[in-house]
């Protein structure tokens, strides 16, 4: 198992990790509101070994079915559980990292498309304008592994 044990190098009392082990734990569920509408709340904990900066992610997506097409719209909030020291300002300060993400997408037959836009909340940001992510997927074998149906959602 890659990265099961510490693989860093000690250089001048600084730890440099080649491929740090990342631990993810998540939970979520579909709640059917109506036959063609469901809500999907989820929770994620993200931890990178030897960095000691865990993050939590709380999301809510709304799924809607229109004939053979599934559409979703949601939001996600990510928060660091430890403060980050910054020296970018005239006076150094500490603040926990946080991001807000808008999520939208759809699935029609075997094709999936998703778009997200993420922006930093607070003074610690990855960039000033946020960033975009596009996902295009082709589902080749899911019919053989499809779980039990939640009336028209899966």
XYZ file of C-alpha atoms in Angstrom:
154
model
C 0.000 0.000 0.000
C 1.574 3.264 -1.154
C 2.251 5.847 1.583
C 1.131 3.567 4.407
C 4.341 4.401 6.252
C 6.151 7.731 6.476
C 8.110 8.327 3.254
C 9.449 11.835 3.806
C 13.038 13.012 3.995
C 14.464 15.018 6.854
C 16.318 17.992 5.332
C 17.637 20.616 7.778
C 14.945 19.757 10.349
C 12.255 20.358 7.680
C 9.990 17.491 6.680
C 9.552 17.073 2.931
C 6.989 14.489 1.852
C 7.240 12.850 -1.548
C 3.665 11.493 -1.528
C 1.945 12.094 1.815
C -0.840 9.740 2.853
C -4.268 11.377 2.549
C -7.178 10.103 4.627
C -10.757 10.853 3.600
C -13.925 9.955 5.478
C -17.352 10.855 4.162
C -21.017 10.236 4.809
C -24.135 11.243 2.939
C -27.619 10.122 1.978
C -30.412 10.683 -0.525
C -33.680 11.915 0.936
C -36.578 11.558 -1.490
C -38.839 14.591 -1.168
C -41.062 13.743 -4.147
C -40.835 10.963 -6.781
C -38.634 13.118 -9.048
C -36.865 15.262 -6.456
C -34.310 14.340 -3.811
C -31.897 16.127 -1.502
C -28.384 14.826 -0.902
C -26.599 16.204 2.166
C -23.020 15.025 2.671
C -20.083 15.525 4.996
C -16.366 14.965 4.315
C -13.278 15.040 6.528
C -9.942 15.425 4.717
C -6.640 14.840 6.523
C -3.101 14.778 5.079
C -0.580 12.895 7.217
C 2.205 14.969 8.821
C 0.611 18.250 7.719
C -1.862 18.470 10.633
C -4.322 20.650 8.724
C -7.612 18.764 8.551
C -10.528 20.175 6.548
C -14.243 19.549 6.755
C -16.613 19.849 3.821
C -20.404 20.149 4.188
C -22.475 19.896 0.996
C -26.097 19.911 -0.084
C -27.266 18.952 -3.590
C -30.778 18.934 -4.989
C -31.444 16.260 -7.644
C -34.282 16.612 -10.177
C -35.423 14.148 -12.838
C -36.999 15.255 -16.107
C -37.775 12.232 -18.301
C -34.388 10.538 -18.943
C -32.313 13.455 -17.665
C -31.116 14.013 -14.125
C -30.141 17.568 -13.128
C -28.511 18.728 -9.915
C -27.742 22.000 -8.221
C -25.905 22.418 -4.952
C -23.424 24.137 -2.743
C -20.457 23.084 -0.653
C -18.613 24.805 2.178
C -15.038 23.784 3.071
C -13.405 24.924 6.301
C -9.938 24.313 7.668
C -9.908 23.219 11.298
C -6.600 24.904 12.086
C -5.476 28.490 11.666
C -2.993 29.508 8.982
C -0.404 32.170 9.680
C -0.041 34.693 6.877
C 2.668 37.259 6.341
C 1.046 38.863 3.288
C -0.457 41.733 5.243
C 1.313 44.601 6.970
C 0.602 42.790 10.255
C 0.767 38.965 10.317
C -2.475 37.305 11.420
C -4.010 33.850 11.638
C -7.224 32.657 10.077
C -8.805 29.314 9.206
C -8.974 28.554 5.462
C -12.501 28.405 3.985
C -14.094 28.070 0.541
C -17.607 28.191 -0.893
C -18.440 26.187 -4.037
C -21.459 26.296 -6.358
C -22.212 22.977 -8.101
C -24.422 22.250 -11.098
C -24.628 19.449 -13.596
C -26.651 16.851 -15.387
C -26.762 13.297 -16.613
C -28.480 12.144 -19.790
C -28.263 8.478 -20.743
C -24.537 7.617 -20.425
C -23.209 11.191 -20.428
C -22.500 13.308 -17.354
C -21.536 16.969 -17.265
C -20.742 18.965 -14.143
C -19.532 22.493 -13.460
C -18.268 23.941 -10.188
C -17.103 27.398 -9.220
C -15.082 27.823 -6.015
C -14.242 31.071 -4.282
C -12.275 31.724 -1.100
C -14.151 33.156 1.866
C -12.189 35.413 4.184
C -8.722 36.842 3.725
C -6.873 33.601 2.884
C -7.595 32.749 -0.757
C -5.993 30.601 -3.446
C -6.526 33.426 -5.947
C -8.579 36.606 -6.117
C -11.231 35.518 -8.598
C -12.019 31.911 -7.678
C -11.606 28.946 -10.012
C -13.717 26.825 -12.350
C -13.879 23.057 -12.810
C -15.576 21.244 -15.691
C -16.216 17.500 -15.684
C -17.359 15.437 -18.652
C -18.055 11.752 -18.072
C -19.039 8.756 -20.153
C -20.628 5.883 -18.224
C -19.639 2.605 -19.889
C -20.543 -0.176 -17.431
C -22.752 1.174 -14.643
C -25.863 -0.826 -15.577
C -24.106 -3.993 -14.392
C -23.312 -2.407 -11.007
C -26.285 -0.104 -10.449
C -27.616 -0.103 -6.851
C -31.308 -0.355 -5.975
C -33.374 2.443 -7.493
C -34.664 5.358 -5.495
C -37.646 6.100 -7.709
C -35.965 7.654 -10.716
C -32.924 9.136 -8.933
C -30.241 6.513 -9.631
